[in-house]
C-alpha positions as CSV (number, residue, x, y, z in Angstrom):
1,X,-81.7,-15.4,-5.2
2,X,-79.0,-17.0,-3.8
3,X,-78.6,-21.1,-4.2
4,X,-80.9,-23.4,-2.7
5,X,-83.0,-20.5,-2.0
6,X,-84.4,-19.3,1.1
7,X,-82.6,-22.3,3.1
8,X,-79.4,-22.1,1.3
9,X,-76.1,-24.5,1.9
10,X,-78.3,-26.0,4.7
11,X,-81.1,-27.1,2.3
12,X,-79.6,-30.8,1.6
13,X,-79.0,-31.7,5.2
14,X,-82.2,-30.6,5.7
15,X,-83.5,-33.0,3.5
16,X,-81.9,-36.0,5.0
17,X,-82.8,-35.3,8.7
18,X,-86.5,-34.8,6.8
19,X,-86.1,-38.3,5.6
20,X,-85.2,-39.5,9.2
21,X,-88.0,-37.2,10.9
22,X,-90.6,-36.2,8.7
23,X,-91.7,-32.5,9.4
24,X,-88.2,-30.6,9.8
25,X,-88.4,-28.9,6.9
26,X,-91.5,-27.9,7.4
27,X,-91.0,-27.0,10.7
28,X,-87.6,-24.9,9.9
29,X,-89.5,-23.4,6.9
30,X,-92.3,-22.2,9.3
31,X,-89.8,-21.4,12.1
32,X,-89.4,-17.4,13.5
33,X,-85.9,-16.3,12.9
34,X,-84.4,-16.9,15.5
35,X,-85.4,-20.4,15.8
36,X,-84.4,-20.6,11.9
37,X,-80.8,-19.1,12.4
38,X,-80.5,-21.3,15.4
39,X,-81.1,-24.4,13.2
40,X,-78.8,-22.7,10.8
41,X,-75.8,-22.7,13.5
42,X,-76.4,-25.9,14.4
43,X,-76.2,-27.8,10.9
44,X,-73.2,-25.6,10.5
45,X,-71.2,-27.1,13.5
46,X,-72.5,-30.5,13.2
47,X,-71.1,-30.6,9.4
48,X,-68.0,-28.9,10.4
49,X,-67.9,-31.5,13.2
50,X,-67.2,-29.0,15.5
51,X,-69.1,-29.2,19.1
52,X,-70.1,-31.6,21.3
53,X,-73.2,-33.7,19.1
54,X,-75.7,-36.1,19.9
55,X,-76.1,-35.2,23.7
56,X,-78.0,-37.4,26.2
57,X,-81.1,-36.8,28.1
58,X,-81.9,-38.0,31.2
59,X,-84.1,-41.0,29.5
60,X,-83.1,-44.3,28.5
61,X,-82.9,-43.6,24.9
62,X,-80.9,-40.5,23.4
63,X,-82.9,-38.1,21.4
64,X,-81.5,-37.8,17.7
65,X,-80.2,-34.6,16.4
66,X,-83.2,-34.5,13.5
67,X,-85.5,-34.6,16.9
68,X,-83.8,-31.7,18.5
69,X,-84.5,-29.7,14.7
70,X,-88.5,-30.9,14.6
71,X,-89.3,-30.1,18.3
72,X,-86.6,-28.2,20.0
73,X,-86.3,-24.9,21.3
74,X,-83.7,-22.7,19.7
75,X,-81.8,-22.7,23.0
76,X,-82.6,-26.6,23.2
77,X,-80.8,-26.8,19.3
78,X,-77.8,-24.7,20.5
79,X,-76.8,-26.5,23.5
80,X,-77.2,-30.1,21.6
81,X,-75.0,-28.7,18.7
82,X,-72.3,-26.9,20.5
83,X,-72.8,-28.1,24.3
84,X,-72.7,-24.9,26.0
85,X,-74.7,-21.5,24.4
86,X,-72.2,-18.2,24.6
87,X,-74.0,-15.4,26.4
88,X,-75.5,-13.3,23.1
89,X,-75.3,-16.0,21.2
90,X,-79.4,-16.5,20.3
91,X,-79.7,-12.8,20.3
92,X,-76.5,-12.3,17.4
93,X,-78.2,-15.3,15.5
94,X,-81.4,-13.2,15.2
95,X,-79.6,-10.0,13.9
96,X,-78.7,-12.3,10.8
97,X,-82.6,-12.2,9.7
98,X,-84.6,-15.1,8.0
99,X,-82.2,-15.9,5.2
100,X,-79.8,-18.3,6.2
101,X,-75.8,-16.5,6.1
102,X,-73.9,-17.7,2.1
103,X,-71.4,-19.8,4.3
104,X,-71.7,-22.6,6.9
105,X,-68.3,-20.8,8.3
106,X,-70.0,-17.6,8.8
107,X,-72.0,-19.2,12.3
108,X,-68.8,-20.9,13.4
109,X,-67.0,-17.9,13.0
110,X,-69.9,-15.7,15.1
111,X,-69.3,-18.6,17.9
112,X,-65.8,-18.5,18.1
113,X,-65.8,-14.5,18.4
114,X,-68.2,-15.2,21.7
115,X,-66.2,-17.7,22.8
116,X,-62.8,-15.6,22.8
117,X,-61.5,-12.9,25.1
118,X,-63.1,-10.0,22.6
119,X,-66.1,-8.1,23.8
120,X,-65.3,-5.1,21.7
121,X,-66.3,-7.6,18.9
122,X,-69.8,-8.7,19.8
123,X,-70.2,-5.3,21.1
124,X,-70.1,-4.1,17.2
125,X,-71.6,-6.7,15.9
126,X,-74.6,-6.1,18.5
127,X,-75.1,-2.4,18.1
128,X,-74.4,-2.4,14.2
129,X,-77.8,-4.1,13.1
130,X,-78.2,-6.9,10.6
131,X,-75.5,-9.3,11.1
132,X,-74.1,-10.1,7.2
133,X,-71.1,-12.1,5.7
134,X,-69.0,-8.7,5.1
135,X,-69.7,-7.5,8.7
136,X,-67.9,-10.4,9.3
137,X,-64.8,-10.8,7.1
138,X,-64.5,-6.9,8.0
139,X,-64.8,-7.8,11.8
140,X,-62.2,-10.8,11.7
141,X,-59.7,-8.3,9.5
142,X,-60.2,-5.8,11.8
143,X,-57.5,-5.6,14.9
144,X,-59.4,-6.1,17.9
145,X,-59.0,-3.0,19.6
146,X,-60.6,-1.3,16.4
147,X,-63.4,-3.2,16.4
148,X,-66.7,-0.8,16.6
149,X,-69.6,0.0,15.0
150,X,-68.5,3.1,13.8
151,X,-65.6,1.0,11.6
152,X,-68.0,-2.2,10.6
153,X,-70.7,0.3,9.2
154,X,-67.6,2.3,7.0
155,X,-65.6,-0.9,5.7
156,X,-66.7,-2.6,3.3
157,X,-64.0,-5.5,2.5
158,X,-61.5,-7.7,4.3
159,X,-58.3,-6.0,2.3
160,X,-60.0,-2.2,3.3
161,X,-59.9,-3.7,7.3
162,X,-56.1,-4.1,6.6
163,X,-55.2,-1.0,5.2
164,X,-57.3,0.3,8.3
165,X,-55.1,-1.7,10.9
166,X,-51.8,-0.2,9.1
167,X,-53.0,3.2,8.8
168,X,-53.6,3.6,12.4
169,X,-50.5,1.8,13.1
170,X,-48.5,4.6,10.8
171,X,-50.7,7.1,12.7
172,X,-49.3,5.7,16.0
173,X,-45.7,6.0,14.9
174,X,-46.0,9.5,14.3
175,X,-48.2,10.5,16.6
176,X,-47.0,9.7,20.5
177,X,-50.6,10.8,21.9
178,X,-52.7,8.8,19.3
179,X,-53.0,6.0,22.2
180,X,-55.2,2.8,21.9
181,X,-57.6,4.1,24.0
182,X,-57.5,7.6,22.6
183,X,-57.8,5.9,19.0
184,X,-60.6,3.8,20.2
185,X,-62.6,6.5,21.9
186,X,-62.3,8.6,18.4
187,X,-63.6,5.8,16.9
188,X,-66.9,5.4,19.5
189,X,-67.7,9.3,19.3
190,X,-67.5,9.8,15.3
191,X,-70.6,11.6,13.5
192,X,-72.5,9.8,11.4
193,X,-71.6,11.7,8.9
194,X,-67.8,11.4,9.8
195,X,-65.7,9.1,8.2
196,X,-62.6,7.1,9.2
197,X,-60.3,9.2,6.3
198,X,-61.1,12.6,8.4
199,X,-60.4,10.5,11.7
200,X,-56.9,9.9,10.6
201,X,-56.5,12.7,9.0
202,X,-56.9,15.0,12.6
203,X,-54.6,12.4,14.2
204,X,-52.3,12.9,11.5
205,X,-52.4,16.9,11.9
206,X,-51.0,16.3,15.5
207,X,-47.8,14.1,14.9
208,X,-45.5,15.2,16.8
209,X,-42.7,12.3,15.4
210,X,-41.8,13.9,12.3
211,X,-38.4,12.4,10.7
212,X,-35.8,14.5,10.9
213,X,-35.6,17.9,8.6
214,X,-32.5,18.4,5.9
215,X,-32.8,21.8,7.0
216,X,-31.7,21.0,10.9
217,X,-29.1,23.5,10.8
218,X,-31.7,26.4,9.0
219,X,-31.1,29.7,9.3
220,X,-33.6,33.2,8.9
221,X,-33.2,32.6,4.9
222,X,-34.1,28.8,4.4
223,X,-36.1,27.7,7.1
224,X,-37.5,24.4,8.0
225,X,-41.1,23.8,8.2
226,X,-40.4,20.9,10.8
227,X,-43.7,21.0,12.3
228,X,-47.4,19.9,11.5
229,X,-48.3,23.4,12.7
230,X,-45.5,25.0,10.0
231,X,-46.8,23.0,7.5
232,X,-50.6,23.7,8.0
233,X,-49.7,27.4,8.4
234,X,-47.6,27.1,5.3
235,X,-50.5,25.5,3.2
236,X,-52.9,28.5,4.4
237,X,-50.0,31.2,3.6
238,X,-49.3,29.7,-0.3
239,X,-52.9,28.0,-0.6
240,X,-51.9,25.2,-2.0
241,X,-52.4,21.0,-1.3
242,X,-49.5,21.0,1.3
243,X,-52.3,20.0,3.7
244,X,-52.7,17.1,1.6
245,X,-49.0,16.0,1.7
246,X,-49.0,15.6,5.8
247,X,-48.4,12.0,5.2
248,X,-45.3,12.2,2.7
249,X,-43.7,14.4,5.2
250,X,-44.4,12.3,8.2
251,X,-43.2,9.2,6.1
252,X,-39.6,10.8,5.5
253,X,-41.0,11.0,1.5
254,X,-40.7,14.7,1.4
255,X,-39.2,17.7,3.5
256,X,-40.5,21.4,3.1
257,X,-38.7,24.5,3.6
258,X,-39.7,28.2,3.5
259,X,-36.4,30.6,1.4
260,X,-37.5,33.9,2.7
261,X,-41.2,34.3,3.2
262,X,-41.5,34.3,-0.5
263,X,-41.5,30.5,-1.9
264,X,-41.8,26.6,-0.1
265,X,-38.6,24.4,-1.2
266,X,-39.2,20.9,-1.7
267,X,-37.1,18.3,-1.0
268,X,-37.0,14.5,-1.3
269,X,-34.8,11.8,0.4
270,X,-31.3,10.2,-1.5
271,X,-31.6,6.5,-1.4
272,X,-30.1,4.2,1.2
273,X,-30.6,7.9,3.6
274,X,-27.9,9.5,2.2
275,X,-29.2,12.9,2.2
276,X,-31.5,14.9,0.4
277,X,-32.3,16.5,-2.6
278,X,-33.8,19.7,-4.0
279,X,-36.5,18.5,-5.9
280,X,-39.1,22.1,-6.6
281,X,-40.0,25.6,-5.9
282,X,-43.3,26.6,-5.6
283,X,-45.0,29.9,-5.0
284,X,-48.4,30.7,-4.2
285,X,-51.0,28.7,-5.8
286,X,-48.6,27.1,-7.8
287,X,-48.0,29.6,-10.1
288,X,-44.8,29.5,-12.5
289,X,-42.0,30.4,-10.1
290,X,-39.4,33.0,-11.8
291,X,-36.5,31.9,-12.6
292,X,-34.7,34.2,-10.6
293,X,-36.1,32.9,-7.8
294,X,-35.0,29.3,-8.3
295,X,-31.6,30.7,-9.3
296,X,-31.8,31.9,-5.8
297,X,-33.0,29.0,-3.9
298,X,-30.8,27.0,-5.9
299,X,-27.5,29.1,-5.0
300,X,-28.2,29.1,-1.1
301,X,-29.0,25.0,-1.1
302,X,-25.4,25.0,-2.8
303,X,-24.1,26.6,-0.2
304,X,-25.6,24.3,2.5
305,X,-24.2,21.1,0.4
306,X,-27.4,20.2,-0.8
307,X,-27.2,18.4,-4.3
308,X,-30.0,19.1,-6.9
309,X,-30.7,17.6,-10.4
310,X,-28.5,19.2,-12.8
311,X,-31.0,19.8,-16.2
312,X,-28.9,18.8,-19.6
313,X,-30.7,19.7,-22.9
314,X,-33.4,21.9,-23.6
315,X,-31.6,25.0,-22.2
316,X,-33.7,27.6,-20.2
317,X,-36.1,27.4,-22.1
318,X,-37.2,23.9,-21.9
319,X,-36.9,24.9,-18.1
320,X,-39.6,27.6,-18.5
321,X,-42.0,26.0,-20.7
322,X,-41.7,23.3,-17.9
323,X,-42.9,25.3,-15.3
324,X,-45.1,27.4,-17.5
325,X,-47.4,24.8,-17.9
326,X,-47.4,23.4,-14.9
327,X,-45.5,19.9,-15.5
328,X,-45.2,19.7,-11.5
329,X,-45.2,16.5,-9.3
330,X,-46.6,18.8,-6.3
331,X,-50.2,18.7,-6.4
């Protein structure tokens, strides 16, 4: 149970407006929820001085805040703690349950998101059921125009909402029809047994901003595979994980290239962008490659001025035990 049980942080300012007008805790303890969580908002502004507090009737003498707690409506309690009630505000406050939220910051922080210019916000918050403190460091993480149900129900903590917000942005970069609104409406229409991974993985399938290839000037020998399509395509043909490398190619991290019909070359970037490398050959389903083969791929990138690692020690047959056993970064 967490501390101060079922009334939480608010259970010692309870107790002093209890002291000042007997029957508020008794009252809050008996309260429906959504008179409780309205209580709940209000101590939370009032400690965190933030609202308008102690607002005047019409009588001669002001009704006291403890008052507004023993005999107020939960619509009366809002409006004397924060002045003016945001439209949704009660009914968000009664998502949260009976148990008060772990943080006084947590109602400030559900008022501020009504306040502001964000209805994609409350819009998730309203239609993703009980309102919780995760829901809402996920929700704050999240940039706006990825905020949904569909992406508070499949994040779990404020760092994951980052790496969400950067992911999509990489998507965008690569991707020239991954469009806020076309983002956002993938989001609204996923399965509920989709999840955000395969989302960017289909927008990734259709970048169409790939960097440039090392093969530009390629010919009917060593061909580029400068295209999601050639890569997919590629994958299928050699049935291996290039389908899982989409995102090293689209970062510039590796290049692929097809020598013949008969193996992929891989390639990998020189610091600083000074070129590229000839980093592996790989055959279908990664089997050991011969080493005629290589000897082959390795001549023609020679001719096209493309350096490779020159192997001392070991001889060829360090080389073969190498591949023999499958001592490959691809994969």
């Amino acid at each position: 149970m967490r501390e101060g049980g079922l009334l939480g942080w608010a259970t010692d300012a309870l107790v002093r407006l209890d002291d000042e007008t007997p029957g508020v805790l008794s009252r809050v303890l008996t309260a429906s929820p959504p008179r409780r969580q309205a209580i709940f908002a209000a101590l939370a502004a009032r400690g965190e001085k933030a609202g308008v507090f102690g607002v005047e009737d019409e009588s001669l003498i002001p009704i006291t805040f403890a008052e507004v707690i023993r005999h107020g409506r939960a619509a009366d309690i809002l409006r004397h703690a924060f002045g003016g009630v945001p439209q949704g505000f009660p009914g968000l406050l009664a998502q949260i349950g009976e148990r008060s939220l772990p943080r006084a910051k947590d109602y400030l922080v559900l008022h501020g998101l009504l306040i502001s210019d964000d209805p994609r916000g409350a819009d998730a918050l309203r239609t993703s059921g009980r309102i919780t403190c995760r829901k809402l460091e996920v929700l704050t993480a999240l940039d706006p125009r990825w905020r949904h149900a569909n992406t508070l129900d499949r994040i779990d903590t404020h760092s994951e909402a980052m790496a969400f917000n950067s992911a999509v942005a990489f998507i965008q970069s690569v991707n020239s029809k991954a469009t806020n609104e076309v983002v956002a409406n993938a989001i609204a229409l996923m399965r509920p047994t989709s999840s955000l991974p395969k989302l960017l993985d289909r927008l990734l399938r259709r970048a169409d901003r790939l960097p440039p290839h090392p093969l530009s000037d390629g010919d009917n020998e060593l061909r580029p595979l400068a295209s999601m399509r050639d890569l997919l395509e590629a994958g299928r043909k050699y049935r291996n994980c290039l389908a899982h490398r989409l995102a090293d190619v689209a970062a510039g991290k590796v290049a692929i290239g097809e020598f013949r019909g008969e193996c992929l070359v891989e390639f990998r970037p020189l610091t600083q962008g000074t070129g590229w490398l000839l980093r592996d050959v790989h055959i279908e389903r990664n089997s050991p490659v011969p080493l005629a083969l290589i000897g082959e791929v390795e001549a023609k990138c020679d001719a096209l001025g493309i350096p490779r690692i020159e192997e001392t020690g070991g001889g060829d047959g360090w080389k073969s035990y190498r591949r023999f056993t499958h001592e490959l970064e691809w994969g």
